[in-house]
Coordinates of C-alpha atoms in Angstrom, one line a residue:
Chain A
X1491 CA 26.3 -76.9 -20.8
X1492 CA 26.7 -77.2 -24.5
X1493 CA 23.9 -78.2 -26.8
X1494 CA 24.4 -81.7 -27.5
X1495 CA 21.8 -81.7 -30.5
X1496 CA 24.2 -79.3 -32.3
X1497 CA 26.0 -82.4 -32.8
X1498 CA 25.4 -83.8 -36.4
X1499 CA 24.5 -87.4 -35.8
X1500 CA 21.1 -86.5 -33.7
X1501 CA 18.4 -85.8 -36.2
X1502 CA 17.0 -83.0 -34.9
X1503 CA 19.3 -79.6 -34.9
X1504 CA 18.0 -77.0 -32.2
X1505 CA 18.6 -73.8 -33.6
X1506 CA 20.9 -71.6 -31.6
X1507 CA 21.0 -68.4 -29.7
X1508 CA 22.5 -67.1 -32.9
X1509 CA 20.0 -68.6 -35.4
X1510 CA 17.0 -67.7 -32.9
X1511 CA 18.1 -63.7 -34.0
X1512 CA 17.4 -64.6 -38.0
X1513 CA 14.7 -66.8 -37.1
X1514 CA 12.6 -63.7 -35.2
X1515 CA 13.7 -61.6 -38.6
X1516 CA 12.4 -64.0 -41.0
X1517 CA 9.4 -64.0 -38.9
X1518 CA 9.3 -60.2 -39.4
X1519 CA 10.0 -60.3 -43.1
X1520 CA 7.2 -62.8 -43.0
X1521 CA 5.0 -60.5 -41.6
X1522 CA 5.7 -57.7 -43.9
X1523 CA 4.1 -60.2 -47.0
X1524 CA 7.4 -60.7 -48.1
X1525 CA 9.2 -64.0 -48.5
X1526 CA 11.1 -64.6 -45.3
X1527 CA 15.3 -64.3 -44.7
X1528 CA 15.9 -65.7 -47.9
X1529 CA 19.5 -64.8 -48.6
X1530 CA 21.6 -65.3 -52.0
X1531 CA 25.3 -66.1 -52.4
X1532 CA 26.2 -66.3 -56.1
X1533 CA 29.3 -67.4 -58.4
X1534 CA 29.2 -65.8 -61.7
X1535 CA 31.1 -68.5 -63.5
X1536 CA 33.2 -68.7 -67.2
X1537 CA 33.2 -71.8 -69.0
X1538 CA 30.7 -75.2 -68.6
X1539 CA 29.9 -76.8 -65.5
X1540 CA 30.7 -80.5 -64.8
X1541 CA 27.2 -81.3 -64.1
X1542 CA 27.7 -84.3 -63.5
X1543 CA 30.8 -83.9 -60.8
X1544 CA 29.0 -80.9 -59.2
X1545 CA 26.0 -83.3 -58.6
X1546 CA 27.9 -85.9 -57.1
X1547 CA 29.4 -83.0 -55.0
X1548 CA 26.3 -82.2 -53.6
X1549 CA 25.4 -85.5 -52.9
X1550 CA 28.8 -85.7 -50.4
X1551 CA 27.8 -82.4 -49.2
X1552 CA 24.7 -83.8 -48.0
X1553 CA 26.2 -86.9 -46.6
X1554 CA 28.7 -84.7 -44.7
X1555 CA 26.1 -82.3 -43.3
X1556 CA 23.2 -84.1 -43.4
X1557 CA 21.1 -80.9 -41.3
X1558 CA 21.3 -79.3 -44.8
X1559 CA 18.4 -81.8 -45.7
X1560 CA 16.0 -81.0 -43.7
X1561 CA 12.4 -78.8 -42.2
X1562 CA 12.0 -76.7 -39.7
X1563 CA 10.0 -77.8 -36.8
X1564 CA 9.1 -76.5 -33.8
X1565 CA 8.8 -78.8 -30.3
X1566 CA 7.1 -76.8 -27.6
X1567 CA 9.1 -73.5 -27.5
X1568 CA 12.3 -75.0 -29.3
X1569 CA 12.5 -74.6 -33.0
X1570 CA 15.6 -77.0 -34.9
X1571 CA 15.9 -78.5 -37.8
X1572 CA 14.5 -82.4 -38.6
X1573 CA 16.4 -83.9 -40.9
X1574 CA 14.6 -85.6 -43.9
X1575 CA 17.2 -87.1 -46.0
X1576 CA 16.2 -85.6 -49.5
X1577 CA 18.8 -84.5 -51.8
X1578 CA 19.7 -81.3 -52.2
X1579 CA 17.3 -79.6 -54.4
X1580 CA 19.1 -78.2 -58.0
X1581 CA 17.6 -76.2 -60.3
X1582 CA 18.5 -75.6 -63.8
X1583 CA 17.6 -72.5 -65.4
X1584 CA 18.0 -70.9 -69.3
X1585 CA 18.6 -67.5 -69.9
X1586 CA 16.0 -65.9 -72.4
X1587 CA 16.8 -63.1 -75.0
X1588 CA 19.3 -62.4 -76.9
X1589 CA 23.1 -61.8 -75.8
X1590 CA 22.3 -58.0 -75.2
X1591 CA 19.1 -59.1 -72.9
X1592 CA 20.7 -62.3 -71.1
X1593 CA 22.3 -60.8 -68.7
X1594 CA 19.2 -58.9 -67.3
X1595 CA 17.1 -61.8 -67.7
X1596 CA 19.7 -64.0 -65.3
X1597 CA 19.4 -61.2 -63.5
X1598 CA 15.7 -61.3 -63.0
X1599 CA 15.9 -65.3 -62.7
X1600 CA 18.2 -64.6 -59.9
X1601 CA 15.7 -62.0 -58.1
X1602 CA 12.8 -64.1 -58.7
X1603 CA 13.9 -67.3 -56.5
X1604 CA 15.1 -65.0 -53.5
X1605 CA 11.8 -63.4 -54.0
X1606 CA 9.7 -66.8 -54.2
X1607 CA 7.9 -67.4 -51.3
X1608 CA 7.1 -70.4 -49.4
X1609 CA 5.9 -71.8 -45.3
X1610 CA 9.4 -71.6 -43.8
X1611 CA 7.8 -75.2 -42.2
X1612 CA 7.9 -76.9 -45.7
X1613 CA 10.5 -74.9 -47.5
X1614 CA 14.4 -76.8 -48.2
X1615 CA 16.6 -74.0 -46.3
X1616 CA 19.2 -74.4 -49.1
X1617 CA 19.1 -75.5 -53.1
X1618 CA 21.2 -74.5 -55.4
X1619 CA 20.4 -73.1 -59.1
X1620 CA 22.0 -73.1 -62.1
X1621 CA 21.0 -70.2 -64.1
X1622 CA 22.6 -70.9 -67.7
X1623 CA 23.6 -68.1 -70.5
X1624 CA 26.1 -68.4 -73.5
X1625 CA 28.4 -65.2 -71.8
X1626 CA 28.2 -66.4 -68.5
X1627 CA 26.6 -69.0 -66.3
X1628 CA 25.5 -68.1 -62.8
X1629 CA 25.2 -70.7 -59.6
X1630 CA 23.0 -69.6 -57.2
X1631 CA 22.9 -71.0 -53.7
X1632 CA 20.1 -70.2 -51.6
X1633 CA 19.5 -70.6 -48.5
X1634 CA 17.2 -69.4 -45.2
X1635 CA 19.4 -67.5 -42.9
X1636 CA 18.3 -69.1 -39.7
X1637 CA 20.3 -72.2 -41.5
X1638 CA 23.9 -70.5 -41.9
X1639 CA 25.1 -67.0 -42.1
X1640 CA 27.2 -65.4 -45.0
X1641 CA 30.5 -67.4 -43.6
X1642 CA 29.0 -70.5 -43.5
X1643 CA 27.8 -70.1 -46.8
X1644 CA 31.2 -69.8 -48.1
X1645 CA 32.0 -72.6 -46.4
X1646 CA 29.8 -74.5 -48.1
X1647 CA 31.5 -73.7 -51.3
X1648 CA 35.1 -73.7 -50.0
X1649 CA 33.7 -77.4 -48.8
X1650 CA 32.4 -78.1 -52.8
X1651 CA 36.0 -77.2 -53.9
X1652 CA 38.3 -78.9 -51.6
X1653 CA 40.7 -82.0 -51.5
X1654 CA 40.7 -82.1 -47.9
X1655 CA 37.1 -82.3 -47.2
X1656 CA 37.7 -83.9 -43.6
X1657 CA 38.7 -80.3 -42.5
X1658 CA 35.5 -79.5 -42.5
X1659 CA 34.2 -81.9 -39.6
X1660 CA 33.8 -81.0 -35.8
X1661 CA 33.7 -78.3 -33.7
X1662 CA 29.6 -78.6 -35.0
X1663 CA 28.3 -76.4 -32.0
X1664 CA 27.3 -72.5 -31.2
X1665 CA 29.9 -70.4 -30.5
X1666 CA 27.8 -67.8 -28.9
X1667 CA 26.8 -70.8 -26.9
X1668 CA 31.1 -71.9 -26.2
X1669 CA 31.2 -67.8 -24.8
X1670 CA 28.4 -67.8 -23.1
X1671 CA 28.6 -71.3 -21.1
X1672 CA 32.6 -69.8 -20.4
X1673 CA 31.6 -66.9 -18.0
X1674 CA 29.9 -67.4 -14.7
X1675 CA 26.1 -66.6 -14.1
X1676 CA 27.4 -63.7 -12.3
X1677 CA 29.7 -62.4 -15.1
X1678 CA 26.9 -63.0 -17.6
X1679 CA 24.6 -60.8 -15.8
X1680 CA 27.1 -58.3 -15.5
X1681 CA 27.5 -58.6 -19.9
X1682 CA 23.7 -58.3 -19.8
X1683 CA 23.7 -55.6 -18.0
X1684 CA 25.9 -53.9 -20.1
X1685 CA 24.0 -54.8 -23.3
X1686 CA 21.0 -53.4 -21.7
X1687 CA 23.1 -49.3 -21.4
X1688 CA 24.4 -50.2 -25.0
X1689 CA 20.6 -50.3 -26.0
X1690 CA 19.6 -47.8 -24.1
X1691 CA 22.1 -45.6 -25.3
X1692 CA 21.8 -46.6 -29.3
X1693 CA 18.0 -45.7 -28.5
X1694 CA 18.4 -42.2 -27.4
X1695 CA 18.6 -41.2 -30.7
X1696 CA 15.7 -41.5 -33.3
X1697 CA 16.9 -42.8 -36.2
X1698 CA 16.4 -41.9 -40.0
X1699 CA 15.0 -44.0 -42.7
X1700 CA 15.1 -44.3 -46.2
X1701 CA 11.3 -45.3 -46.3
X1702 CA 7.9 -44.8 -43.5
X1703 CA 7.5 -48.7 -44.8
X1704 CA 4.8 -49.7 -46.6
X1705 CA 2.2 -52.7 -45.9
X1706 CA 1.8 -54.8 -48.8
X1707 CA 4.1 -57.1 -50.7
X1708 CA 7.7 -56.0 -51.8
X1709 CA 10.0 -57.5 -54.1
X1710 CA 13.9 -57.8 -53.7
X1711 CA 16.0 -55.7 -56.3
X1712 CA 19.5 -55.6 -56.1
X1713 CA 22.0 -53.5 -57.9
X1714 CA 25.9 -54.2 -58.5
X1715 CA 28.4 -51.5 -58.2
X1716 CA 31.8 -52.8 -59.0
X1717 CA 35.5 -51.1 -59.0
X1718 CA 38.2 -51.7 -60.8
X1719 CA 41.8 -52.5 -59.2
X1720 CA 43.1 -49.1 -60.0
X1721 CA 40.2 -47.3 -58.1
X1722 CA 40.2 -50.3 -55.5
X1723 CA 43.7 -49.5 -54.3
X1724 CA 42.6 -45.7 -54.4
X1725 CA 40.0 -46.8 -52.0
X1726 CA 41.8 -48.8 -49.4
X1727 CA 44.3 -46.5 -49.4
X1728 CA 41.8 -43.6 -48.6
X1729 CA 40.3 -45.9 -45.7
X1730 CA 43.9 -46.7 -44.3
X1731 CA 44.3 -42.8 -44.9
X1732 CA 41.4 -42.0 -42.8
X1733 CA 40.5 -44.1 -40.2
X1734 CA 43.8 -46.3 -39.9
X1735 CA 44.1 -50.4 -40.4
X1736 CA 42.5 -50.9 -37.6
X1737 CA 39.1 -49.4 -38.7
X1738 CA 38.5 -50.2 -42.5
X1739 CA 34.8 -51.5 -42.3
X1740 CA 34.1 -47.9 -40.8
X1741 CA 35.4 -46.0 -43.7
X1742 CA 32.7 -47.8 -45.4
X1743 CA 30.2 -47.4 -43.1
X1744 CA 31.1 -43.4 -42.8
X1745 CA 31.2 -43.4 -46.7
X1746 CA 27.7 -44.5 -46.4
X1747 CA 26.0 -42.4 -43.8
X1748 CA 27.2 -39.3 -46.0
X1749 CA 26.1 -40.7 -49.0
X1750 CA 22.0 -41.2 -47.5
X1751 CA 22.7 -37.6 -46.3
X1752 CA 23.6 -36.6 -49.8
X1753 CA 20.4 -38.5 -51.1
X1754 CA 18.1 -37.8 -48.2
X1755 CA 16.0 -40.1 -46.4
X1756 CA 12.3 -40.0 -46.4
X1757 CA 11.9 -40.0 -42.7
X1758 CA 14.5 -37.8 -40.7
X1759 CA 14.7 -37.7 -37.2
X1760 CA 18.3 -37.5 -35.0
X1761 CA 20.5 -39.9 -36.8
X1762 CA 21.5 -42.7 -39.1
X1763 CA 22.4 -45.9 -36.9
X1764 CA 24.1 -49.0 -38.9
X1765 CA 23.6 -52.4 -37.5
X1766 CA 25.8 -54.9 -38.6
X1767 CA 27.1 -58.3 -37.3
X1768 CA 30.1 -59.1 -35.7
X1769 CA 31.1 -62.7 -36.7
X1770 CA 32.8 -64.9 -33.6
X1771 CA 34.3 -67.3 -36.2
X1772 CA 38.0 -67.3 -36.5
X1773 CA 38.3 -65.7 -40.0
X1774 CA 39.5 -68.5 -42.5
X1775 CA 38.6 -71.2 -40.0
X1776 CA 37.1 -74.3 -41.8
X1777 CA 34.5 -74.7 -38.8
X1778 CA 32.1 -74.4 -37.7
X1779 CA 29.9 -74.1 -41.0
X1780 CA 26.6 -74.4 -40.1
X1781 CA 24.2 -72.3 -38.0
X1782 CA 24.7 -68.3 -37.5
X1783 CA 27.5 -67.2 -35.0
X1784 CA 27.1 -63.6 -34.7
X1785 CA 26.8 -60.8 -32.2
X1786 CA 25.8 -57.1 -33.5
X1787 CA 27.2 -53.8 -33.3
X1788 CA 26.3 -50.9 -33.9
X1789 CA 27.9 -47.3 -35.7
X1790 CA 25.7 -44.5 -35.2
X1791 CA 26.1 -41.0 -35.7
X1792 CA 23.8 -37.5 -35.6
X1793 CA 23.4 -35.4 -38.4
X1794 CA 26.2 -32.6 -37.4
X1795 CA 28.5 -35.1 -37.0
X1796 CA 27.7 -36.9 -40.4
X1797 CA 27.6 -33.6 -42.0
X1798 CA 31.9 -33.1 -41.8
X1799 CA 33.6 -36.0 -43.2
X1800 CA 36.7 -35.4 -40.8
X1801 CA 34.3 -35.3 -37.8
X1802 CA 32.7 -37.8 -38.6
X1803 CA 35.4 -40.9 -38.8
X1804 CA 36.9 -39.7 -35.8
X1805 CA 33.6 -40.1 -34.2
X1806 CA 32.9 -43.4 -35.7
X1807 CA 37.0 -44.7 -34.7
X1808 CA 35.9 -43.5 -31.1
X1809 CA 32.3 -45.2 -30.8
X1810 CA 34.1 -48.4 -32.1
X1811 CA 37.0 -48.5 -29.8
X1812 CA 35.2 -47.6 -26.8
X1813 CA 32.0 -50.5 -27.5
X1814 CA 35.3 -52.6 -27.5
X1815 CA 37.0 -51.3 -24.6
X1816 CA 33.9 -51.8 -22.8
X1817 CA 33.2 -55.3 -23.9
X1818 CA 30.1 -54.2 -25.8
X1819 CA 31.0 -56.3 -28.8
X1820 CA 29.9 -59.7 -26.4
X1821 CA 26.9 -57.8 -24.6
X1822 CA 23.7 -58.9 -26.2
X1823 CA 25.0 -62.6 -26.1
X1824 CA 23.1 -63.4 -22.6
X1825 CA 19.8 -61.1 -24.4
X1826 CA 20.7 -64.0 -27.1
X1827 CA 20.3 -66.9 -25.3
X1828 CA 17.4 -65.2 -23.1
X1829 CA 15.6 -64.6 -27.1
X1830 CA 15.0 -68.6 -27.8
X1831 CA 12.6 -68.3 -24.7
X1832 CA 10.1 -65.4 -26.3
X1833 CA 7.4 -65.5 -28.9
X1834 CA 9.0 -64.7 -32.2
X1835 CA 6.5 -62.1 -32.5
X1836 CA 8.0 -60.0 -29.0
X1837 CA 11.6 -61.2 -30.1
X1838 CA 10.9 -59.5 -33.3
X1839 CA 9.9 -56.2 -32.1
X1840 CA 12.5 -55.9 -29.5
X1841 CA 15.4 -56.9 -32.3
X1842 CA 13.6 -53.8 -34.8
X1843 CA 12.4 -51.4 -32.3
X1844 CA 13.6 -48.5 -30.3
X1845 CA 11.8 -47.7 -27.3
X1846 CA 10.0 -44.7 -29.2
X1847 CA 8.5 -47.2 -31.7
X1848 CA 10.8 -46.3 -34.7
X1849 CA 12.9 -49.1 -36.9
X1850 CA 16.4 -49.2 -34.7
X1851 CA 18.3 -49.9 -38.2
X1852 CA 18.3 -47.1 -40.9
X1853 CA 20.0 -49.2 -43.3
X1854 CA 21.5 -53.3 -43.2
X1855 CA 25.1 -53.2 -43.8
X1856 CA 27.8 -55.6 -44.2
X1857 CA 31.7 -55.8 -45.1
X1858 CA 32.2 -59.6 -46.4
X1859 CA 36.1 -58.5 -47.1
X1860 CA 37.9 -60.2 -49.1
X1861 CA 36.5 -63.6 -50.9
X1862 CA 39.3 -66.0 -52.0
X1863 CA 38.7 -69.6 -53.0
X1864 CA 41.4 -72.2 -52.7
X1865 CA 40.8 -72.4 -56.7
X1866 CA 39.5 -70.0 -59.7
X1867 CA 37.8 -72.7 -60.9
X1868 CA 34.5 -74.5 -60.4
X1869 CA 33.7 -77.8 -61.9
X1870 CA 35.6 -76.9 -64.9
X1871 CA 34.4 -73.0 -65.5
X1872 CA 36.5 -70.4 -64.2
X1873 CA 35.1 -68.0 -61.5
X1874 CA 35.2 -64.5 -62.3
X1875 CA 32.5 -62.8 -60.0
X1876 CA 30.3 -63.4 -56.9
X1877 CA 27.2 -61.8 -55.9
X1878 CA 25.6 -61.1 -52.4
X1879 CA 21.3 -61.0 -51.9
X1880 CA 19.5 -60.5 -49.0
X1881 CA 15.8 -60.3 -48.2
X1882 CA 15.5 -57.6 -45.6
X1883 CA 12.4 -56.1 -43.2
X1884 CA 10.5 -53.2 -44.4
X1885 CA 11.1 -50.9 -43.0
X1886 CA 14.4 -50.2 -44.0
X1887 CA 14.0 -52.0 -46.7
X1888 CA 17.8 -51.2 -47.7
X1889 CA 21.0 -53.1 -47.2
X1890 CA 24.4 -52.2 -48.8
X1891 CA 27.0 -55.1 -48.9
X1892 CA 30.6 -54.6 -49.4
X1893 CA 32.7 -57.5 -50.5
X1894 CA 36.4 -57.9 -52.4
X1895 CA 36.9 -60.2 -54.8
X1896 CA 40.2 -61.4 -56.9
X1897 CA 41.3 -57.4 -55.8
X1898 CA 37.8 -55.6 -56.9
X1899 CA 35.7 -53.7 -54.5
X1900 CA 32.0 -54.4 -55.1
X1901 CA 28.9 -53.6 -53.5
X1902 CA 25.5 -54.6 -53.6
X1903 CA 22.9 -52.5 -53.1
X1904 CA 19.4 -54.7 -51.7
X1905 CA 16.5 -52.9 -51.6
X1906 CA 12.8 -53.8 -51.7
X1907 CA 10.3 -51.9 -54.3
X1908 CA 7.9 -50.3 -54.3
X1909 CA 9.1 -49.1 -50.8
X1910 CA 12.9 -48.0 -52.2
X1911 CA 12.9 -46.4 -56.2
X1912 CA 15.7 -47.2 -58.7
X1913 CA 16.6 -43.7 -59.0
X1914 CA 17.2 -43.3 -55.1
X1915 CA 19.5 -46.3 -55.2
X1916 CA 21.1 -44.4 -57.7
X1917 CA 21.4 -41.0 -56.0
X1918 CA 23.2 -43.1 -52.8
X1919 CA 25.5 -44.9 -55.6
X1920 CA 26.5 -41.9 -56.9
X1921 CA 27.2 -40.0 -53.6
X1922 CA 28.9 -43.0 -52.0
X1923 CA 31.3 -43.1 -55.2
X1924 CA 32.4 -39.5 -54.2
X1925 CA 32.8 -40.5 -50.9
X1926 CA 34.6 -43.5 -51.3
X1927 CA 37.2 -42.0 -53.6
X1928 CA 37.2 -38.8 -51.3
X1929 CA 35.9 -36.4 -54.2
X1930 CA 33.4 -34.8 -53.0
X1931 CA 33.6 -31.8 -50.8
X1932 CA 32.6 -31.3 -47.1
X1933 CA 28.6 -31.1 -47.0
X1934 CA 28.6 -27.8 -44.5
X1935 CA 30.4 -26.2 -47.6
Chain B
X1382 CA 57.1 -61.0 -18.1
X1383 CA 56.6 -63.2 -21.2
X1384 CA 54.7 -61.2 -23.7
X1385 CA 55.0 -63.8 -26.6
X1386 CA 53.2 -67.1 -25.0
X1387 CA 49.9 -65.3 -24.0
X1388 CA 49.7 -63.3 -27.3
X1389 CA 50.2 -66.2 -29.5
X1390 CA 47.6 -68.2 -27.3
X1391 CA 45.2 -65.0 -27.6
X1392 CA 46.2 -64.2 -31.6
X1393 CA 45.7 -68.3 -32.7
X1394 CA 43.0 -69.1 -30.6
X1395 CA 40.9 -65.5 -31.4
X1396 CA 42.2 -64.0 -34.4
X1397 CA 43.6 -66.4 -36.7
X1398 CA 43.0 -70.1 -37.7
X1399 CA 45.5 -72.8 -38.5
X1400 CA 45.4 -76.2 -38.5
X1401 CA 48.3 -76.5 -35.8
X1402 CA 48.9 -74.1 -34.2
X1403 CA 52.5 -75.3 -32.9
X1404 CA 53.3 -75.1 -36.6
X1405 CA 52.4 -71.7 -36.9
X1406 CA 55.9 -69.5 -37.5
X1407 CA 56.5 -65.8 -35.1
X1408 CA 57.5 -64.6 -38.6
X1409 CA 54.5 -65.7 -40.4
X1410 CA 52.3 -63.2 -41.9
X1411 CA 49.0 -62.6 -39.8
X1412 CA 47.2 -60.4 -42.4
X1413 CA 47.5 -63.3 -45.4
X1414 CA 46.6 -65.9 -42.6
X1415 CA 43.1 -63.8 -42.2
X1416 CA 43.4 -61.5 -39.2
X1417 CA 40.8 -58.3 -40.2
X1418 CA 40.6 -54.9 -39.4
X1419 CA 38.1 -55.6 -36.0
X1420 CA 40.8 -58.5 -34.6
X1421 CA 43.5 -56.0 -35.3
X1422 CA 41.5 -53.7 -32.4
X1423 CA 40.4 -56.9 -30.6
X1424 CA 44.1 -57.5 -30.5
X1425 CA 45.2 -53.7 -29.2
X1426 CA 42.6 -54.3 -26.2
X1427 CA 43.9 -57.8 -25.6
X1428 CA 47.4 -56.3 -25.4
X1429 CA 46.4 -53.1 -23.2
X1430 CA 44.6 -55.3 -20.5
X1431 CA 46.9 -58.0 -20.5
X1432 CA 50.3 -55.9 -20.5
X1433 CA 49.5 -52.7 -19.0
X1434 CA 50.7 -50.9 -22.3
X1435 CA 48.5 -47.6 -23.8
X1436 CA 49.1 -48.6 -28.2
X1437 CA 48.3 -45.6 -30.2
X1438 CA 45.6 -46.0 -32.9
X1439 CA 47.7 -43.7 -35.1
X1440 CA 50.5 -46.7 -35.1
X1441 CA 48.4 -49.1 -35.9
X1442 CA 50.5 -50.2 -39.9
X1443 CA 50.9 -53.4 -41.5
X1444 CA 55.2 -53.4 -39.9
X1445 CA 53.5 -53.4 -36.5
X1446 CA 50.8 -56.2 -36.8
X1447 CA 52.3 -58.6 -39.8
X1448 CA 53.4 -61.2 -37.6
X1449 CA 53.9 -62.4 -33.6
X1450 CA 57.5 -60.9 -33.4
X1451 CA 56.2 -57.8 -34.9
X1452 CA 53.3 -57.4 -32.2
X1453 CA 55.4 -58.1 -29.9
X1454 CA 58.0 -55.6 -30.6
X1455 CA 55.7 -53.6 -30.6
X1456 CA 54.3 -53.8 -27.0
X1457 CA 57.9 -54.0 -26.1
X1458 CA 58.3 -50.8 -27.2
X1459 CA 55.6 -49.3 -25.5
X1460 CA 56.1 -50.7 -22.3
X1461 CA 59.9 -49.3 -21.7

């Protein structure tokens, strides 16, 4: 049976199989002193805002999603969201310094309200900010992942610029919940089974990390690596090259696991494993936007394997299409739904952990593809960049994001300090350039 | 055995959105209508379960997957 408080009219949202997941990491994040799964999706923006039209906007947005106002509560062992009916919190913000300093100074403005920290039980899950500077403006939305993930947050600004707003109405309900109330008891216990060998065979290998983890406070840094179109096409072209059309995200993901090689990672044991999450929406569908509708994966490889490139796509392309043939993609959907029933805490450990004790995840990764809006502009100013934050657990205490935008490759490098140094981010930049644009020679030579 | 109806059911229901999907063309281009690269394997396992055909990785290009005729062809091909 479906959720019926997913539905927008009841005032109380119960957070979903899905959301549970980001809940029991912001719970973790929480527990490392940092400030919870406070994620960042920003519009670099040319030009002045309509102030006054994007506030009216927001004030439809609310009316039309009304969960976006609202606390989280807890009712027994159910956690949801209680709507409260406030406005949408928006911030203004000035750049200080001169034009040669601004830019680092939004930059810092836009670290310091990921990295602000507040009671997830009193905090807004989303606001917006407005960080203003005489090159370029910046609009920040904010939000707490257990509210939405990354998709949903686009939807939220494909919402903001649309003439046809109705789109985005129905279909309000999980859809790890649609697939999981589809199979039989028996067929579900059957999937969980299967997630249960997936894990089990993910955990035979220890993996590396790029920090032991530290216990103290952290603070989000983030630095932008972008392309240009010429070296962009090079890229793609080396990915279709490599691994086939079928496969891109994994060129990235192989890119990667080289490149950490190349820097070296301060704890190594049998292999790098990359997490990432496997969204069930149907790509370029206008619902549903809130909540999180994800299932993870996972690419993992040992050291030999990493260590010659060639090797190590095929490997990847193999491990890919056999989790699919296998149905793995769907398996932890049943462990999903069985999660809302644990204490965060146990949740928590069993999301991070491998059965030796170790962090499961060497390093977040995601592949947002391709971001178009139905307009380049905003309000009046002209989009002409967007930027990706996450707050992440420590350990890793690194995620590298991968997004496209009007034909540019980007990514984002997230990473916590003091646990993860500048220079090290640096050191996997460099190596993953080579890698990307195939440039750099077999490591075993 | 009718390879089109099932595929376009599995392709607009899974892979793909549009607002009708009656209105949606077998010439129309999947890639611009936002199938990625993990529904383009979603798609080759659909296809292998569904109509007992084995689709090489290696022929996995943008001529076989642009559109519902293409894919079809495709598993036409594979299955003679």
């Amino acid at each position: 049976m479906i959720d019926r408080t997913a539905l927008s009219d009841n005032p109380f949202r119960r957070l979903n199989p899905s959301d549970q997941v980001l809940l029991a990491i912001d719970h973790e994040i929480r527990n490392d002193g940092n400030a919870g799964s406070n994620c960042g999706f920003a519009l670099e923006l040319e030009g002045e805002l309509d102030l006054v039209a994007f506030q009216q906007s927001l004030i439809d947005l609310q009316t039309h999603f009304p969960s976006l106002s609202s606390r989280l509560e807890q009712r027994g062992k159910t956690f949801g969201w209680q709507r409260i009916d406030e406005a949408i919190p928006f911030y203004q913000h000035t750049a200080r310094g001169d034009k040669s300093s601004e830019a680092d100074d939004q930059h810092q403005t836009l670290l310091s309200i990921i990295n602000k920290a507040e009671p997830i039980k009193t905090a807004a899950p989303l606001d917006f900010h407005l960080i203003k500077g005489s090159q370029c403006n910046i609009l920040l939305l904010r939000w707490l992942h257990p509210l939405l993930d990354a998709r949903g947050a686009k939807l939220l600004f494909d919402y903001l610029l649309s003439n046809n707003r109705s789109r985005y109405t129905g279909k309000d309900i999980s859809l790890v919940e649609q697939r999981l109330y589809h199979w039989s008891w028996w067929e579900r216990l059957k999937i969980a089974w299967l997630g249960r060998q997936y894990n089990n065979q993910i955990d035979a290998l220890n993996s590396d990390l790029p920090t032991a983890g530290s216990v103290g406070k952290q603070q989000l840094q983030c630095i932008n690596q972008y392309f240009n179109a010429e070296q962009t096409s090079l890229i793609m072209a080396k990915a279709t090259e490599t691994v086939g059309m079928g496969y891109k995200s994994l060129y990235f993901i192989g890119c990667l696991m080289r490149a950490l090689r190349t820097a070296g990672m301060a704890v190594e044991n049998d292999a790098i494993c990359v997490p990432y999450a496997f969204n069930l929406r149907q790509p370029n569908a206008p619902v549903p936007v809130l909540g999180n509708h994800v299932s993870i994966l996972f690419s993992q490889a040992p050291h030999a394997v990493i260590d010659n490139r060639e090797s190590l796509f095929k490997h990847l392309c193999k491990q890919y299409a056999q989790t699919i043939r296998r149905g793995l993609d769907y398996s932890f959907l049943p462990w999903m739904w069985v999660g809302r029933w644990m204490s965060l805490e146990k949740y928590g450990s069993i999301l991070r952990q491998q059965k030796s004790g170790g962090e499961r995840g060497s390093v977040w990764f995601s592949d947002i593809g391709e971001m178009r809006f139905s307009s380049e502009q905003f309000f009046g100013a002209r989009i002409t960049g967007v930027r990706h934050l996450c707050l992440l657990t420590s350990p890793p205490s690194f995620a590298v994001l991968f997004g496209q935008f009007q034909g540019k490759l980007s990514i984002a490098y997230n990473f916590l300090q003091p646990d993860i140094s500048n220079e090290w981010v640096n050191k996997v930049d460099s190596a993953l350039q080579h890698e990307l644009l195939d440039t750099k020679d077999d490591l075993t030579n | 055995m009718d390879i089109k109806t099932p595929l376009r059911q599995f392709v607009l229901t899974e892979l793909v959105y549009c607002d009708d999907i009656n209105n949606f063309g077998d010439t129309e281009d999947l890639l611009e209508a936002g199938m990625d690269s993990m529904g383009i394997m979603r798609l080759i396992m659909f296809a292998e379960r569904e109509f007992k055909v084995t689709l090489p990785d290696t022929e996995v290009e943008p001529d076989s997957v642009r559109s519902i005729n293409a894919l079809v062809g495709w598993i036409e091909e594979h299955k003679k």
